[in-house]
């Protein structure tokens, strides 16, 4: 599991929130805040696509079949969010 997948899983399972309150580092608070803002801006459908992809570890093809969509549509709905999560992680790493 890479850092991106790890952070998405931590966020979607609420573990990130409990760790941030316990440890309280500035970079962790930044990541939690930025990811909360990002995920709050998503539709329920987009969150579900990300959940299927990263929590259930389904391939794009499997997500597409389960949701009756094509892979390109899944990519179009998930890639912008994934890119933003990568940028959040990068910025937090630079701040640390």
Backbone as JSON Lines, residues from 0, in Angstrom:
{"i":0,"aa":"X","n":[0.85,-1.16,0.0],"ca":[0.0,0.0,0.0],"c":[0.9,1.24,0.0]}
{"i":1,"aa":"X","n":[0.62,2.17,-0.9],"ca":[1.43,3.37,-0.96],"c":[0.87,4.46,-0.04]}
{"i":2,"aa":"X","n":[1.58,5.57,0.05],"ca":[1.21,6.64,0.97],"c":[-0.16,7.23,0.64]}
{"i":3,"aa":"X","n":[-0.46,7.35,-0.64],"ca":[-1.76,7.86,-1.06],"c":[-2.88,6.97,-0.56]}
{"i":4,"aa":"X","n":[-2.8,5.67,-0.85],"ca":[-3.82,4.72,-0.41],"c":[-3.94,4.72,1.11]}
{"i":5,"aa":"X","n":[-2.82,4.76,1.79],"ca":[-2.8,4.76,3.24],"c":[-3.55,5.97,3.8]}
{"i":6,"aa":"X","n":[-3.28,7.15,3.27],"ca":[-3.94,8.35,3.76],"c":[-5.43,8.37,3.45]}
{"i":7,"aa":"X","n":[-5.82,7.9,2.29],"ca":[-7.24,7.83,1.95],"c":[-7.95,6.86,2.9]}
{"i":8,"aa":"X","n":[-7.34,5.72,3.14],"ca":[-7.94,4.75,4.07],"c":[-8.04,5.32,5.49]}
{"i":9,"aa":"X","n":[-6.97,5.98,5.94],"ca":[-7.0,6.59,7.28],"c":[-8.13,7.61,7.37]}
{"i":10,"aa":"X","n":[-8.29,8.41,6.33],"ca":[-9.32,9.43,6.35],"c":[-10.72,8.81,6.34]}
{"i":11,"aa":"X","n":[-10.96,7.9,5.42],"ca":[-12.3,7.33,5.27],"c":[-12.73,6.47,6.46]}
{"i":12,"aa":"X","n":[-11.79,5.96,7.22],"ca":[-12.13,5.15,8.4],"c":[-12.14,5.98,9.68]}
{"i":13,"aa":"X","n":[-11.88,7.27,9.57],"ca":[-11.84,8.19,10.71],"c":[-10.65,7.98,11.64]}
{"i":14,"aa":"X","n":[-9.73,7.11,11.27],"ca":[-8.53,6.9,12.08],"c":[-7.66,8.15,12.06]}
{"i":15,"aa":"X","n":[-7.61,8.83,10.92],"ca":[-6.79,10.03,10.8],"c":[-7.2,11.06,11.84]}
{"i":16,"aa":"X","n":[-8.49,11.22,12.04],"ca":[-8.99,12.2,13.01],"c":[-8.51,11.86,14.42]}
{"i":17,"aa":"X","n":[-8.63,10.61,14.81],"ca":[-8.23,10.23,16.18],"c":[-6.72,10.36,16.36]}
{"i":18,"aa":"X","n":[-5.94,10.0,15.34],"ca":[-4.48,10.15,15.44],"c":[-4.09,11.62,15.53]}
{"i":19,"aa":"X","n":[-4.74,12.45,14.74],"ca":[-4.4,13.87,14.72],"c":[-4.66,14.49,16.09]}
{"i":20,"aa":"X","n":[-5.77,14.14,16.7],"ca":[-6.07,14.69,18.02],"c":[-5.1,14.15,19.07]}
{"i":21,"aa":"X","n":[-4.67,12.92,18.91],"ca":[-3.76,12.31,19.88],"c":[-2.34,12.85,19.73]}
{"i":22,"aa":"X","n":[-1.85,12.92,18.51],"ca":[-0.47,13.34,18.26],"c":[-0.4,14.86,18.07]}
{"i":23,"aa":"X","n":[-1.3,15.39,17.28],"ca":[-1.43,16.82,17.15],"c":[-0.34,17.57,16.4]}
{"i":24,"aa":"X","n":[0.37,16.91,15.5],"ca":[1.41,17.62,14.75],"c":[0.74,18.57,13.74]}
{"i":25,"aa":"X","n":[1.45,19.63,13.43],"ca":[0.94,20.63,12.51],"c":[0.67,20.04,11.14]}
{"i":26,"aa":"X","n":[1.57,19.19,10.66],"ca":[1.38,18.61,9.33],"c":[0.18,17.67,9.31]}
{"i":27,"aa":"X","n":[-0.03,16.92,10.4],"ca":[-1.2,16.04,10.45],"c":[-2.49,16.85,10.49]}
{"i":28,"aa":"X","n":[-2.49,17.94,11.25],"ca":[-3.69,18.78,11.3],"c":[-3.97,19.37,9.93]}
{"i":29,"aa":"X","n":[-2.91,19.77,9.21],"ca":[-3.08,20.3,7.87],"c":[-3.71,19.24,6.96]}
{"i":30,"aa":"X","n":[-3.17,18.03,6.98],"ca":[-3.68,16.96,6.12],"c":[-5.15,16.68,6.45]}
{"i":31,"aa":"X","n":[-5.48,16.55,7.72],"ca":[-6.87,16.28,8.12],"c":[-7.79,17.41,7.65]}
{"i":32,"aa":"X","n":[-7.4,18.63,7.88],"ca":[-8.21,19.78,7.49],"c":[-8.4,19.84,5.97]}
{"i":33,"aa":"X","n":[-7.32,19.7,5.23],"ca":[-7.38,19.77,3.77],"c":[-8.19,18.61,3.19]}
{"i":34,"aa":"X","n":[-8.01,17.42,3.75],"ca":[-8.77,16.27,3.23],"c":[-10.24,16.38,3.6]}
{"i":35,"aa":"X","n":[-10.54,16.93,4.77],"ca":[-11.95,17.13,5.15],"c":[-12.61,18.11,4.18]}
{"i":36,"aa":"X","n":[-11.91,19.18,3.88],"ca":[-12.44,20.16,2.93],"c":[-12.65,19.52,1.56]}
{"i":37,"aa":"X","n":[-11.68,18.75,1.12],"ca":[-11.77,18.08,-0.18],"c":[-12.94,17.1,-0.22]}
{"i":38,"aa":"X","n":[-13.0,16.2,0.75],"ca":[-14.04,15.17,0.72],"c":[-15.44,15.74,0.98]}
{"i":39,"aa":"X","n":[-15.52,16.83,1.72],"ca":[-16.82,17.49,1.91],"c":[-17.34,18.1,0.62]}
{"i":40,"aa":"X","n":[-16.43,18.42,-0.31],"ca":[-16.83,19.02,-1.57],"c":[-17.27,17.98,-2.61]}
{"i":41,"aa":"X","n":[-17.04,16.71,-2.32],"ca":[-17.38,15.64,-3.27],"c":[-18.83,15.21,-3.13]}
{"i":42,"aa":"X","n":[-19.36,14.71,-4.23],"ca":[-20.7,14.12,-4.18],"c":[-20.63,12.76,-3.49]}
{"i":43,"aa":"X","n":[-21.76,12.28,-3.02],"ca":[-21.8,10.96,-2.41],"c":[-21.36,9.88,-3.4]}
{"i":44,"aa":"X","n":[-21.71,10.05,-4.66],"ca":[-21.31,9.08,-5.69],"c":[-19.8,9.04,-5.87]}
{"i":45,"aa":"X","n":[-19.17,10.2,-5.88],"ca":[-17.71,10.24,-6.03],"c":[-17.01,9.63,-4.83]}
{"i":46,"aa":"X","n":[-17.52,9.9,-3.63],"ca":[-16.95,9.3,-2.43],"c":[-17.09,7.79,-2.49]}
{"i":47,"aa":"X","n":[-18.22,7.32,-2.97],"ca":[-18.43,5.87,-3.09],"c":[-17.44,5.25,-4.07]}
{"i":48,"aa":"X","n":[-17.18,5.91,-5.18],"ca":[-16.2,5.4,-6.15],"c":[-14.82,5.32,-5.51]}
{"i":49,"aa":"X","n":[-14.44,6.33,-4.77],"ca":[-13.14,6.33,-4.09],"c":[-13.1,5.26,-3.01]}
{"i":50,"aa":"X","n":[-14.2,5.11,-2.29],"ca":[-14.26,4.07,-1.25],"c":[-14.1,2.69,-1.87]}
{"i":51,"aa":"X","n":[-14.78,2.43,-2.96],"ca":[-14.66,1.13,-3.63],"c":[-13.23,0.9,-4.1]}
{"i":52,"aa":"X","n":[-12.64,1.92,-4.66],"ca":[-11.29,1.8,-5.22],"c":[-10.23,1.61,-4.13]}
{"i":53,"aa":"X","n":[-10.31,2.39,-3.06],"ca":[-9.23,2.39,-2.08],"c":[-9.53,1.65,-0.79]}
{"i":54,"aa":"X","n":[-10.78,1.51,-0.42],"ca":[-11.1,0.77,0.8],"c":[-11.31,-0.72,0.49]}
{"i":55,"aa":"X","n":[-11.97,-0.97,-0.62],"ca":[-12.21,-2.36,-1.01],"c":[-11.16,-2.88,-1.98]}
{"i":56,"aa":"X","n":[-10.23,-2.02,-2.33],"ca":[-9.09,-2.38,-3.21],"c":[-9.54,-2.98,-4.53]}
{"i":57,"aa":"X","n":[-10.59,-2.43,-5.11],"ca":[-11.05,-2.91,-6.4],"c":[-10.27,-2.21,-7.52]}
{"i":58,"aa":"X","n":[-10.1,-2.9,-8.61],"ca":[-9.48,-2.3,-9.78],"c":[-10.47,-1.35,-10.42]}
{"i":59,"aa":"X","n":[-9.99,-0.51,-11.33],"ca":[-10.9,0.38,-12.05],"c":[-11.97,-0.43,-12.79]}
{"i":60,"aa":"X","n":[-11.54,-1.53,-13.39],"ca":[-12.48,-2.39,-14.11],"c":[-13.56,-2.94,-13.17]}
{"i":61,"aa":"X","n":[-13.17,-3.37,-11.98],"ca":[-14.14,-3.92,-11.02],"c":[-15.11,-2.85,-10.53]}
{"i":62,"aa":"X","n":[-14.59,-1.66,-10.27],"ca":[-15.46,-0.56,-9.86],"c":[-16.44,-0.23,-10.98]}
{"i":63,"aa":"X","n":[-15.93,-0.17,-12.19],"ca":[-16.78,0.15,-13.35],"c":[-17.89,-0.88,-13.52]}
{"i":64,"aa":"X","n":[-17.55,-2.13,-13.4],"ca":[-18.57,-3.18,-13.54],"c":[-19.6,-3.11,-12.43]}
{"i":65,"aa":"X","n":[-19.13,-2.87,-11.2],"ca":[-20.04,-2.82,-10.06],"c":[-21.0,-1.63,-10.16]}
{"i":66,"aa":"X","n":[-20.52,-0.52,-10.73],"ca":[-21.33,0.7,-10.81],"c":[-22.0,0.89,-12.17]}
{"i":67,"aa":"X","n":[-21.82,-0.07,-13.06],"ca":[-22.39,-0.01,-14.41],"c":[-21.94,1.25,-15.16]}
{"i":68,"aa":"X","n":[-20.65,1.54,-15.03],"ca":[-20.03,2.67,-15.72],"c":[-18.81,2.14,-16.46]}
{"i":69,"aa":"X","n":[-18.25,2.97,-17.35],"ca":[-17.01,2.52,-17.98],"c":[-15.81,3.05,-17.19]}
{"i":70,"aa":"X","n":[-14.67,2.45,-17.43],"ca":[-13.46,2.79,-16.67],"c":[-13.09,4.26,-16.82]}
{"i":71,"aa":"X","n":[-13.28,4.8,-17.98],"ca":[-12.95,6.21,-18.22],"c":[-13.77,7.12,-17.31]}
{"i":72,"aa":"X","n":[-15.02,6.8,-17.12],"ca":[-15.87,7.6,-16.23],"c":[-15.37,7.51,-14.79]}
{"i":73,"aa":"X","n":[-14.97,6.32,-14.38],"ca":[-14.43,6.15,-13.02],"c":[-13.18,7.0,-12.86]}
{"i":74,"aa":"X","n":[-12.28,6.94,-13.84],"ca":[-11.06,7.75,-13.8],"c":[-11.37,9.25,-13.74]}
{"i":75,"aa":"X","n":[-12.33,9.67,-14.56],"ca":[-12.69,11.09,-14.59],"c":[-13.25,11.58,-13.24]}
{"i":76,"aa":"X","n":[-13.88,10.69,-12.5],"ca":[-14.46,11.06,-11.21],"c":[-13.49,10.9,-10.05]}
{"i":77,"aa":"X","n":[-12.51,10.02,-10.19],"ca":[-11.6,9.77,-9.06],"c":[-10.24,10.45,-9.21]}
{"i":78,"aa":"X","n":[-9.73,10.56,-10.42],"ca":[-8.38,11.11,-10.6],"c":[-8.18,12.53,-10.07]}
{"i":79,"aa":"X","n":[-9.13,13.45,-10.27],"ca":[-8.91,14.79,-9.7],"c":[-8.78,14.76,-8.18]}
{"i":80,"aa":"X","n":[-9.55,13.94,-7.51],"ca":[-9.47,13.83,-6.06],"c":[-8.15,13.2,-5.65]}
{"i":81,"aa":"X","n":[-7.74,12.16,-6.33],"ca":[-6.48,11.49,-6.03],"c":[-5.31,12.47,-6.23]}
{"i":82,"aa":"X","n":[-5.37,13.25,-7.28],"ca":[-4.33,14.24,-7.53],"c":[-4.28,15.26,-6.39]}
{"i":83,"aa":"X","n":[-5.44,15.7,-5.92],"ca":[-5.47,16.67,-4.83],"c":[-4.94,16.07,-3.53]}
{"i":84,"aa":"X","n":[-5.25,14.8,-3.27],"ca":[-4.72,14.14,-2.07],"c":[-3.19,14.07,-2.16]}
{"i":85,"aa":"X","n":[-2.66,13.75,-3.33],"ca":[-1.21,13.73,-3.51],"c":[-0.6,15.09,-3.21]}
{"i":86,"aa":"X","n":[-1.25,16.15,-3.67],"ca":[-0.75,17.51,-3.43],"c":[-0.81,17.85,-1.94]}
{"i":87,"aa":"X","n":[-1.86,17.43,-1.26],"ca":[-1.99,17.66,0.19],"c":[-0.84,16.98,0.92]}
{"i":88,"aa":"X","n":[-0.58,15.73,0.58],"ca":[0.49,14.97,1.23],"c":[1.84,15.63,0.96]}
{"i":89,"aa":"X","n":[2.05,16.03,-0.28],"ca":[3.32,16.68,-0.66],"c":[3.51,17.97,0.14]}
{"i":90,"aa":"X","n":[2.48,18.78,0.21],"ca":[2.59,20.04,0.94],"c":[2.83,19.81,2.43]}
{"i":91,"aa":"X","n":[2.16,18.82,3.0],"ca":[2.37,18.51,4.43],"c":[3.79,18.02,4.67]}
{"i":92,"aa":"X","n":[4.32,17.23,3.74],"ca":[5.68,16.72,3.86],"c":[6.69,17.87,3.79]}
{"i":93,"aa":"X","n":[6.43,18.81,2.9],"ca":[7.32,19.97,2.77],"c":[7.29,20.85,4.02]}
{"i":94,"aa":"X","n":[6.13,20.94,4.67],"ca":[5.98,21.76,5.87],"c":[6.67,21.14,7.08]}
{"i":95,"aa":"X","n":[6.77,19.81,7.08],"ca":[7.31,19.11,8.25],"c":[8.8,19.29,8.41]}
